[in-house]
Coordinates of C-alpha atoms and ligand atoms in Angstrom, one line a residue:
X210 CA 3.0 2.1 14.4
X211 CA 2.7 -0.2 11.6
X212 CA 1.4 -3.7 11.6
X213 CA 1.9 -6.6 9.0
X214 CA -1.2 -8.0 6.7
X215 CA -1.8 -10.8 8.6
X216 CA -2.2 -8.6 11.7
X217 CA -3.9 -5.9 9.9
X218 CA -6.3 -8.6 9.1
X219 CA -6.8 -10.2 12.6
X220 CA -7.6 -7.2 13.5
X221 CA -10.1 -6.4 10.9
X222 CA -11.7 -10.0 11.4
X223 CA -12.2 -8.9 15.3
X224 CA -14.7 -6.4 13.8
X225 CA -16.3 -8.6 11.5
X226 CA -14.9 -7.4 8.1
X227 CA -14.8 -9.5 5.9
X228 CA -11.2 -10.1 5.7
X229 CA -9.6 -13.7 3.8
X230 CA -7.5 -14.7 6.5
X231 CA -4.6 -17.6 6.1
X232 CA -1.8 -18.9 8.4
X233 CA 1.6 -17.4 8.9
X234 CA 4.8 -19.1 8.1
X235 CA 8.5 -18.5 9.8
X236 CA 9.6 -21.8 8.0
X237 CA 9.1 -23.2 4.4
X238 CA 7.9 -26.8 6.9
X239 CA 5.2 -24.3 8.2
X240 CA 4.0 -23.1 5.2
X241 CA 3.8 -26.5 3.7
X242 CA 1.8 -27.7 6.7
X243 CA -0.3 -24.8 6.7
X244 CA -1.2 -25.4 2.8
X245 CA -1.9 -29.0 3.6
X246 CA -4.5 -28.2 6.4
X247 CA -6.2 -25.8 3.6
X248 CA -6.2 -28.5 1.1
X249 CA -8.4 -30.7 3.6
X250 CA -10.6 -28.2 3.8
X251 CA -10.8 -28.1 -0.1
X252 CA -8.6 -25.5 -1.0
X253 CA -6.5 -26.2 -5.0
X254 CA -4.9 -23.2 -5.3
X255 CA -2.8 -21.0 -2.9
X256 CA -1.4 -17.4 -3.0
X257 CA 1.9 -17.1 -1.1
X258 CA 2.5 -13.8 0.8
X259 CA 6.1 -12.1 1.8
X260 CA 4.9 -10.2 5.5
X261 CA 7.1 -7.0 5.5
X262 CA 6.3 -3.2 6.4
X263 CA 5.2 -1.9 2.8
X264 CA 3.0 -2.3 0.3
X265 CA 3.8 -3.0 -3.6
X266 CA 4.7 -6.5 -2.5
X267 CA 3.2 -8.0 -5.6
X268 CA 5.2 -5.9 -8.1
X269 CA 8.8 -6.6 -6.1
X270 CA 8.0 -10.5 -6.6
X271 CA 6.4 -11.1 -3.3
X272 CA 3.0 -12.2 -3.9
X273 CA 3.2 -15.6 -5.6
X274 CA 0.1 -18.3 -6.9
X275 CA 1.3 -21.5 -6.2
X276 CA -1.2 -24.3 -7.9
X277 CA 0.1 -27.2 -6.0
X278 CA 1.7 -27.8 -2.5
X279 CA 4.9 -28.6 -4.4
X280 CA 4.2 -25.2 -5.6
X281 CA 4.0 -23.8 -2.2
X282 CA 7.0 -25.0 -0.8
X283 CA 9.0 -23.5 -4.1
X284 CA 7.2 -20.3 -3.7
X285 CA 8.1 -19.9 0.1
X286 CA 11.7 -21.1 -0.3
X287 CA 11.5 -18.0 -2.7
X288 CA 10.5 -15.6 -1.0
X289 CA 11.3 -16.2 3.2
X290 CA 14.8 -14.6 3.0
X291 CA 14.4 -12.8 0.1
X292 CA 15.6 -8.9 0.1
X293 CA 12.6 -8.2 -1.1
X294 CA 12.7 -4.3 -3.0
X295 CA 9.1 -2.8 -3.5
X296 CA 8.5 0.9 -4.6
X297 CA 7.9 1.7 -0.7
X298 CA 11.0 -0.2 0.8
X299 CA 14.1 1.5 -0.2
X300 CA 16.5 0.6 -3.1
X301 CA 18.0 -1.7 -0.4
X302 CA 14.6 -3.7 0.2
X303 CA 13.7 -5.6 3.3
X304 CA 14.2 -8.8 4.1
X305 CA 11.7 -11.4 4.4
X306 CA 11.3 -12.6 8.0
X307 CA 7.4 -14.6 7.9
X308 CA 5.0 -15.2 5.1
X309 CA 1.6 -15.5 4.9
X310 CA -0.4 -18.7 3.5
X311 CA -3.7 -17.9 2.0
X312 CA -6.5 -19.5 -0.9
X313 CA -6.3 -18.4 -4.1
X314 CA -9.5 -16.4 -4.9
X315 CA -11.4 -16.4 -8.5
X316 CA -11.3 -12.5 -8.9
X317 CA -13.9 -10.7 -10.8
X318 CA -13.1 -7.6 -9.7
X319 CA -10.6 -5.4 -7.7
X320 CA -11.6 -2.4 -6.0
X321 CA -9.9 -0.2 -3.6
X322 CA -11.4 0.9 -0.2
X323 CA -9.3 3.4 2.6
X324 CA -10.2 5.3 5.3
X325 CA -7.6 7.7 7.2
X326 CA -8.1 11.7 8.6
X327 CA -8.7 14.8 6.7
X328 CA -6.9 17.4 9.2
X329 CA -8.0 20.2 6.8
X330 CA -11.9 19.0 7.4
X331 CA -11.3 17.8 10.6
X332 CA -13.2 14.7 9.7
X333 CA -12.4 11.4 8.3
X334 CA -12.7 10.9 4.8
X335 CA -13.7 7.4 3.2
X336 CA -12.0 7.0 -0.3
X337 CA -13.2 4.1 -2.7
X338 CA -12.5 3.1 -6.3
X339 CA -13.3 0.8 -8.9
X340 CA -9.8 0.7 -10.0
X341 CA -8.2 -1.4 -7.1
X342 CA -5.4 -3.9 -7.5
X343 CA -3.0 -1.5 -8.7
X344 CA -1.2 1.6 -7.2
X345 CA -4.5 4.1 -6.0
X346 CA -2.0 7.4 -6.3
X347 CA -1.4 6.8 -9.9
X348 CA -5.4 6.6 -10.3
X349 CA -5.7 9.8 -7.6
X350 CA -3.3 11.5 -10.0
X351 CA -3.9 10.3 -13.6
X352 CA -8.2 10.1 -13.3
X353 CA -9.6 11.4 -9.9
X354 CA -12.8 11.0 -10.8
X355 CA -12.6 7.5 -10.6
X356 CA -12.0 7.8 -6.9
X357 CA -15.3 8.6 -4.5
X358 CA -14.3 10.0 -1.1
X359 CA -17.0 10.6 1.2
X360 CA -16.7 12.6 4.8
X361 CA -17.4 11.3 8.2
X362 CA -17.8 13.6 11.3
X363 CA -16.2 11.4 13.9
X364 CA -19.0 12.2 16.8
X365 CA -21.8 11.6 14.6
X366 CA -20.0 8.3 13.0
X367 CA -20.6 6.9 9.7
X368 CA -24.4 6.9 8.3
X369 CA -26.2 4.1 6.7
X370 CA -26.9 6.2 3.3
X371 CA -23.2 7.2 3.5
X372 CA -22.2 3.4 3.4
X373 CA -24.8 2.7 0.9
X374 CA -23.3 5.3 -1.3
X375 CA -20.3 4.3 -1.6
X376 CA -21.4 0.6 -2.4
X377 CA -23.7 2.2 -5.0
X378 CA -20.8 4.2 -6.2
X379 CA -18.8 1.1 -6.6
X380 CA -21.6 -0.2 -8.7
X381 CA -23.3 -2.6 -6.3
X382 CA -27.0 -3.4 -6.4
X383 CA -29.0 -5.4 -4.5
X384 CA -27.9 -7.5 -2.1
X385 CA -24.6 -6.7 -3.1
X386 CA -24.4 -3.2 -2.3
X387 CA -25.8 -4.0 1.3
X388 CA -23.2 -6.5 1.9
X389 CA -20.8 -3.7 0.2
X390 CA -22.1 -1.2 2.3
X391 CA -21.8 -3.4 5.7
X392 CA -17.8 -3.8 4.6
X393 CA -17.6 -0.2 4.5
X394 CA -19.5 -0.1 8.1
X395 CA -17.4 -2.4 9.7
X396 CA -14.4 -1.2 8.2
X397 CA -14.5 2.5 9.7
X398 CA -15.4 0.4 13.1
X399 CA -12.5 -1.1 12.8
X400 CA -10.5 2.2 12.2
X401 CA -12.3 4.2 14.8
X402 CA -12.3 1.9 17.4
X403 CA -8.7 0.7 17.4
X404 CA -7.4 4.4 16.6
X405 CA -6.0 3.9 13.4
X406 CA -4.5 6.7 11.7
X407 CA -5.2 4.4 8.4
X408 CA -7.3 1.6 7.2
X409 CA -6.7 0.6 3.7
X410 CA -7.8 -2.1 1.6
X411 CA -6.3 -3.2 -1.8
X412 CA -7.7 -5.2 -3.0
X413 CA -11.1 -5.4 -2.3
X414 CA -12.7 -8.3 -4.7
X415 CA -15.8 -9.3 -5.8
X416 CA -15.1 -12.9 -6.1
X417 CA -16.9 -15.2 -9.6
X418 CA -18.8 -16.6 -6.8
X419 CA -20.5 -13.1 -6.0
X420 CA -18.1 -13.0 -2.5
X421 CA -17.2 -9.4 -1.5
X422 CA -13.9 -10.0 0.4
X423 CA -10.4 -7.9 1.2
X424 CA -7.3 -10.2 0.4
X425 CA -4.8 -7.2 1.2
X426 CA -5.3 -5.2 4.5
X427 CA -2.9 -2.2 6.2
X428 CA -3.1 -0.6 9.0
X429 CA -1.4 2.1 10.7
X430 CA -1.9 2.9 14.7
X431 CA -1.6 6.0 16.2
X432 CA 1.1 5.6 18.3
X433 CA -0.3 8.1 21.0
X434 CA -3.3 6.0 21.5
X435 CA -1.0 2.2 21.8
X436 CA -1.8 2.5 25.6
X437 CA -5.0 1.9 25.3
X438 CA -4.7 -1.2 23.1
X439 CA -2.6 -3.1 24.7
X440 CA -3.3 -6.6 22.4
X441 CA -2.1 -4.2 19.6
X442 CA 0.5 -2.7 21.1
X443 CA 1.7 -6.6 21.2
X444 CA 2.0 -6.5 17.7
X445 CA 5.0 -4.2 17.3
X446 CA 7.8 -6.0 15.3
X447 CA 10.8 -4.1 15.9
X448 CA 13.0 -6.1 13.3
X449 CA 11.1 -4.1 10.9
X450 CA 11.9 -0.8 11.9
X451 CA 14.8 1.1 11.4
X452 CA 17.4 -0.1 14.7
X453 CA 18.4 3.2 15.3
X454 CA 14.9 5.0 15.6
X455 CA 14.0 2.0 17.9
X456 CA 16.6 2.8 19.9
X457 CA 15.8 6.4 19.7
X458 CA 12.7 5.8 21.1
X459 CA 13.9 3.7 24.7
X460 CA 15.3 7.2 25.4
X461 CA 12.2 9.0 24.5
X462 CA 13.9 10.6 21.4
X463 CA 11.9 11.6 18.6
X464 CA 15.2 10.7 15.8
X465 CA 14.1 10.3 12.5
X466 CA 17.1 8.5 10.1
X467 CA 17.8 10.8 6.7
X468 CA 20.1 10.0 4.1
X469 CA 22.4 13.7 4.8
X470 CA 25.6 14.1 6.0
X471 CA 25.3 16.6 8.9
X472 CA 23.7 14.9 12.4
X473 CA 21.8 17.3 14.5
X474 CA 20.6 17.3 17.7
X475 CA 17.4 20.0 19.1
X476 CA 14.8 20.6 21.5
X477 CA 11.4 21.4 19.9
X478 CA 10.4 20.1 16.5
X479 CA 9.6 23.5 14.8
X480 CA 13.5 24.2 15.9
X481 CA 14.6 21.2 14.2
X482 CA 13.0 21.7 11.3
X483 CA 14.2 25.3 11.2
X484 CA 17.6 23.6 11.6
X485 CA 17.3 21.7 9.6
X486 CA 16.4 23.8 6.2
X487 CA 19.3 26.0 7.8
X488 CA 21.8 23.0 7.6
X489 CA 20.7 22.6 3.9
X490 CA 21.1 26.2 3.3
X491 CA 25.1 25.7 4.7
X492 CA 25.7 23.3 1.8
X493 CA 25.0 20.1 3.7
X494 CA 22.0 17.8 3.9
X495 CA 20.7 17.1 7.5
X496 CA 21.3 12.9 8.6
X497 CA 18.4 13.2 10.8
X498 CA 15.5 14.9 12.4
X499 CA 16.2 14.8 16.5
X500 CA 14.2 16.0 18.9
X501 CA 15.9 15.8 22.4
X502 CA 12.3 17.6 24.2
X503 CA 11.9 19.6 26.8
X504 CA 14.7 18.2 29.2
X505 CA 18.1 18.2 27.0
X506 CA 20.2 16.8 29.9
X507 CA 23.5 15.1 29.6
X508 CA 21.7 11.5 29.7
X509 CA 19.3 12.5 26.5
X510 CA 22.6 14.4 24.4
X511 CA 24.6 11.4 25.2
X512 CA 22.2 9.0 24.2
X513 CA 21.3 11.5 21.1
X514 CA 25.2 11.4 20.4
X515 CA 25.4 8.0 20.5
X516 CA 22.9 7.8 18.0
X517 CA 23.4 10.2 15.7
X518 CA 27.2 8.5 15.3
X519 CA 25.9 5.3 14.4
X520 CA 25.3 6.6 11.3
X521 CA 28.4 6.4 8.9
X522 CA 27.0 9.0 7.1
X523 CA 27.8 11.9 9.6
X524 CA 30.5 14.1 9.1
X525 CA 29.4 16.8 11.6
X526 CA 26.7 17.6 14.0
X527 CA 25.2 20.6 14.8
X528 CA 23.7 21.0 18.1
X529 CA 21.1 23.9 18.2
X530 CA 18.9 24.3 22.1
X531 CA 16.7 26.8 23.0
X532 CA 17.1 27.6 26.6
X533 CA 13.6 28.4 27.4
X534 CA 12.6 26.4 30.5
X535 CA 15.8 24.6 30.3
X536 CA 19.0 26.8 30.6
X537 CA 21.7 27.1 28.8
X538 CA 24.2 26.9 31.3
X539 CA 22.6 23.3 32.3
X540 CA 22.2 22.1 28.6
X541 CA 25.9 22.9 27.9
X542 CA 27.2 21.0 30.8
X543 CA 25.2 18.5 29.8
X544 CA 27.0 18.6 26.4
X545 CA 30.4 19.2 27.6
X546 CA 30.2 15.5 30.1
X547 CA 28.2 13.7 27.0
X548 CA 30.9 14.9 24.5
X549 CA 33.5 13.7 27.6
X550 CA 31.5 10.2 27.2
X551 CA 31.3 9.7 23.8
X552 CA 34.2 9.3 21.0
X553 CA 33.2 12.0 18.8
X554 CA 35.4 12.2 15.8
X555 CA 33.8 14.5 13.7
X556 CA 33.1 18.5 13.8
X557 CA 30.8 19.7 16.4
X558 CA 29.6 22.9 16.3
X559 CA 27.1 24.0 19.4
X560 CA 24.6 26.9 19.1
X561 CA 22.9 27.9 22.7
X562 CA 20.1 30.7 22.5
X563 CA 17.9 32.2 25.3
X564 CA 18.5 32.0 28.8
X565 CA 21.9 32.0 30.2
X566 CA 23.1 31.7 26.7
X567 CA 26.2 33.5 27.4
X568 CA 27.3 31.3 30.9
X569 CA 26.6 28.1 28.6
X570 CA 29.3 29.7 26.0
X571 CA 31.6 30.2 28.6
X572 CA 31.2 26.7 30.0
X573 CA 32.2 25.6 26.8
X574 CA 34.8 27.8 25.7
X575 CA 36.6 26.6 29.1
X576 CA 35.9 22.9 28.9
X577 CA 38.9 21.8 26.7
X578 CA 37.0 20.0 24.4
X579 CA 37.2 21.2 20.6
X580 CA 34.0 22.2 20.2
X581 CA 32.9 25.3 18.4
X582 CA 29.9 27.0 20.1
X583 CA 27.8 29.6 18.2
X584 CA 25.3 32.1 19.5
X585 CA 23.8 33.4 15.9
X586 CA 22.1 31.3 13.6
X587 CA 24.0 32.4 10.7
X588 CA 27.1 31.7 12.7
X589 CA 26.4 28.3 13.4
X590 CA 25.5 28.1 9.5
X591 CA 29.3 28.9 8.9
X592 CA 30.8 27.1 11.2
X593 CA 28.8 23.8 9.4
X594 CA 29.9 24.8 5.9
X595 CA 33.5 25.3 7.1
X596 CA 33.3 22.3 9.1
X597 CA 32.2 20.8 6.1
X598 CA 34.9 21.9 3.9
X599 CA 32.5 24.0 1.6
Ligands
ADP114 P1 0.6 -5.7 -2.4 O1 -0.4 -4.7 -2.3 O2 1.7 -5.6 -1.4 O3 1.2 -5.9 -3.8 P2 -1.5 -7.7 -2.4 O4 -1.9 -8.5 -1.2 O5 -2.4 -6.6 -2.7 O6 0.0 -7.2 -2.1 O7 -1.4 -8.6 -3.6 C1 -1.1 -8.1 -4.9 C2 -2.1 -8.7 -5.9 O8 -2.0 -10.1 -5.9 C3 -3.5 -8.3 -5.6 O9 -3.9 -7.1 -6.2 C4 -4.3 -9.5 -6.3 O10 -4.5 -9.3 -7.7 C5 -3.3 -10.7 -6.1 N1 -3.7 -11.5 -4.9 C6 -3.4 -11.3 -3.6 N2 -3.9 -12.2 -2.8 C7 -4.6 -13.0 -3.6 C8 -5.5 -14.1 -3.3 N3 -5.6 -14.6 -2.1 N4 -6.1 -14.7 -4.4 C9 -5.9 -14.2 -5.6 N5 -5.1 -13.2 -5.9 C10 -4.5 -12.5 -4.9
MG115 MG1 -2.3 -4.6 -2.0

């Protein structure tokens, strides 16, 4: 699940990184408000923040300095309700629901600092780099050197020199690097301990006053571990996901949206991705990943139906079971009263394997509803490229 900065950084704050923090703004009034309360406190100089699910804000035009609260109030009519486009939105952008209020810093220095899991290593790796501030893959890719990544077994937990060398790496001394190397301590506490699957931070800054703060913060949370945070779990905003994979999810569906033409519909996600390379082999491109699990019954395909046709995009769907613990006779009943349920105007094509197989064919051949039923891979293939008019 992914959270938005501000959260990112709440959450970060609760472990004691040092995170700049700001107020969040559904209004342009709010912001305003918010900006005034920072100028009593001293504050000249503001940065305004679109709050959407991806990074690269900055470069899409939503990251503005304002230098005056006249300033602010232009900047946030700007960018609240803005279709904001960043390299990780989408050519179609996202549209700006809140923004975030914060001080302007005095940067001396951006740096970048991310921790996520090394599946290889079985370990989490720390990555760090003197070149923060602007897009880390391009410095992964174009001078890897510049980028120190450091190895943490998970039961032993991060040691002190292994903190401390990063800092040095980053070219901390002194006091510096221990306040550097605390960051990086608190930081993988932060991931650990809320089950993170990322923790990233850029930029980092050294401020002109010596300050070593994060004014950027993202976080990803492992979704299988949500139940045990429920105060995170809180933080889910659904009106930044994609509708369809929300409502993929009430029926416990794992549906990913892809920009193809041909829906599909599986049990087991080795299967789908199998059928999904087939589908592409057909001539088509696959609309969606779909995994229906371990009970495809007529509730879960007609739900799975229903979801799949949302998408404009479809002009056939493939479904492809298994019938390992689940038989086939049962699955294609289950299709025949979803398909009964649900207006389907395109192709379908239906490919039952494994137990009862041949009783599921039967069911249906017989049930007076066009669909074409396959029992061999390649068959099904077919039936999609002629469906398809290839
Ligand atoms: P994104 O990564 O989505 O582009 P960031 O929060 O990293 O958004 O902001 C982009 C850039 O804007 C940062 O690299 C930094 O140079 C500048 N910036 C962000 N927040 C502040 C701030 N509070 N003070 C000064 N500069 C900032
Ligand atoms: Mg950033």
């Amino acid at each position: 699940m992914k959270v938005h900065e501000y959260q990112a950084k709440d959450i970060l704050g609760n472990y004691g990184v040092a995170v700049q923090r700001g107020s969040v703004a559904d209004t342009v009034e709010e912001a305003v408000a918010a900006a005034e309360a920072m100028k009593a406190d001293g504050v000249g100089m503001y940065v305004v923040k679109a709050q959407i699910h991806a990074g690269g804000r900055g470069k899409g035009g939503g990251v503005k300095l304002a230098k005056s609260i006249d300033e602010v109030r232009e900047k946030a009519e700007a960018i609240l309700g803005m279709q904001l486009k960043t390299p990780q939105t989408g050519p179609e952008g996202q549209e700006v629901k809140k923004i975030l209020v914060t001080a302007a810093e005095d940067i001396a220095h951006e740096y970048y600092i991310g921790v996520t899991l090394d599946r290889a290593r079985k370990m989490d790796v720390i990555m760090a780099s003197t070149e923060g501030g602007v897009e880390i893959e391009e410095v992964a890719e174009a001078t890897p050197e510049k980028i120190v990544k450091v190895w943490v077994d998970p039961s032993l937990g991060l040691q002190r020199f292994q903190a401390q060398y990063i800092a040095r790496k980053l070219g901390f001394e002194g006091d510096q690097m221990k306040e550097a190397a605390k960051f990086v301590t608190q930081l993988y506490t932060a991931y650990q301990k809320s089950d993170a699957t990322i923790a990233e931070i850029n930029p980092l800054v050294r401020t002109e006053q010596g300050q070593i703060i994060a004014l950027d913060a993202k976080i990803n949370l492992d979704d299988n571990a949500l139940f045990r945070h429920p105060d995170l779990a809180a933080m889910r905003d659904e009106a930044e996901e994609d509708p369809l994979e929300v409502e993929a999810g009430k029926h416990h569906l794992n549906y990913i949206k892809l920009d193809g033409n041909v829906g599909c519909m599986v049990n087991g996600a080795g299967l789908a991705m199998g059928t999904m390379d087939l589908i592409k082999l057909a001539g088509g491109e696959p609309a969606n990943f779909l995994d229906v699990g371990g009970t495809a019954n007529a509730e879960t395909v007609e739900a799975g139906f229903r979801i799949i046709l949302s998408d404009p995009n479809v002009e056939a769907i493939l479904v492809n079971i298994f019938g390992g613990i689940v038989r086939c006779d049962r699955v294609a009943r289950g299709v025949v009263e979803a398909a009964k349920n649900v207006d389907i105007q395109v192709p379908l094509i239906v490919r039952l394997q494994g137990t009862n197989a041949e009783e599921g064919m039967e069911i249906i051949q017989n049930s007076g509803i066009e669909i074409e039923s396959a029992i061999q891979l390649k068959e099904a293939a077919d039936k999609v490229t002629a469906a398809l008019g290839k």
